[in-house]
């Protein structure tokens, strides 16, 4: 993997972080309060919600970075693939991920999965762009690992 790749990777991470922070600010802002569907507050303490959401935004990028650093030379093409191959592989990857994530999510809705892991996500009563990322770290890790 080249330095350029990792500079671009960090740049994309920075843009995603700024966008996530902007959406979080908009969700809490009084300026956009009139646009909210639900006016209530989530029963999650802000001191717990902020670090959990920040970790859930960061963990996938850390996992991707480690994956590309250690295995990138073995898993990435040396050059650009042809456009049809790029399109088929990209679409196939997204469809396979969605299919696998569906079954993982279904498994999380069993009694042990809900009690131990997925119930954290369902504590959110009024979903915003920010609170939609309120997940248990195990769920974030598992979902990201499916994509890798």
CSV table of C-alpha atoms in Angstrom, one decimal, residues 48-63 101 104 108 113 115-121 123 133-146:
chain,number,residue,atom,x,y,z
A,48,UNK,CA,-22.9,7.8,27.6
A,49,UNK,CA,-24.3,8.6,24.1
A,50,UNK,CA,-21.5,10.9,22.8
A,51,UNK,CA,-18.5,8.5,23.5
A,52,UNK,CA,-20.4,5.5,22.2
A,53,UNK,CA,-21.4,7.2,18.9
A,54,UNK,CA,-17.9,8.6,18.5
A,55,UNK,CA,-16.5,5.1,19.0
A,56,UNK,CA,-19.0,3.6,16.5
A,57,UNK,CA,-17.9,6.2,13.9
A,58,UNK,CA,-14.2,5.5,14.5
A,59,UNK,CA,-14.1,1.7,15.0
A,60,UNK,CA,-14.9,0.8,11.4
A,61,UNK,CA,-12.2,3.2,10.1
A,62,UNK,CA,-9.6,1.7,12.5
A,63,UNK,CA,-10.6,-1.8,11.3
A,101,UNK,CA,-26.1,-8.2,7.7
A,104,UNK,CA,-26.8,-11.1,11.6
A,108,UNK,CA,-29.5,-10.1,17.3
A,113,UNK,CA,-28.8,-11.2,21.4
A,115,UNK,CA,-30.4,-8.6,26.0
A,116,UNK,CA,-26.7,-8.6,25.6
A,117,UNK,CA,-25.9,-6.7,22.4
A,118,UNK,CA,-28.7,-5.3,20.2
A,119,UNK,CA,-30.9,-3.9,23.0
A,120,UNK,CA,-28.5,-1.0,23.3
A,121,UNK,CA,-29.6,0.2,19.8
A,123,UNK,CA,-32.9,2.2,23.7
A,133,UNK,CA,-25.3,5.0,15.2
A,134,UNK,CA,-25.9,4.2,18.9
A,135,UNK,CA,-24.8,0.6,18.8
A,136,UNK,CA,-23.1,-1.9,21.1
A,137,UNK,CA,-19.4,-2.1,20.1
A,138,UNK,CA,-19.7,-5.8,19.4
A,139,UNK,CA,-22.4,-5.1,16.8
A,140,UNK,CA,-20.3,-2.4,15.2
A,141,UNK,CA,-17.3,-4.8,15.1
A,142,UNK,CA,-19.4,-7.7,13.7
A,143,UNK,CA,-21.0,-5.5,11.0
A,144,UNK,CA,-17.7,-4.1,9.9
A,145,UNK,CA,-16.1,-7.5,9.9
A,146,UNK,CA,-18.8,-8.7,7.5
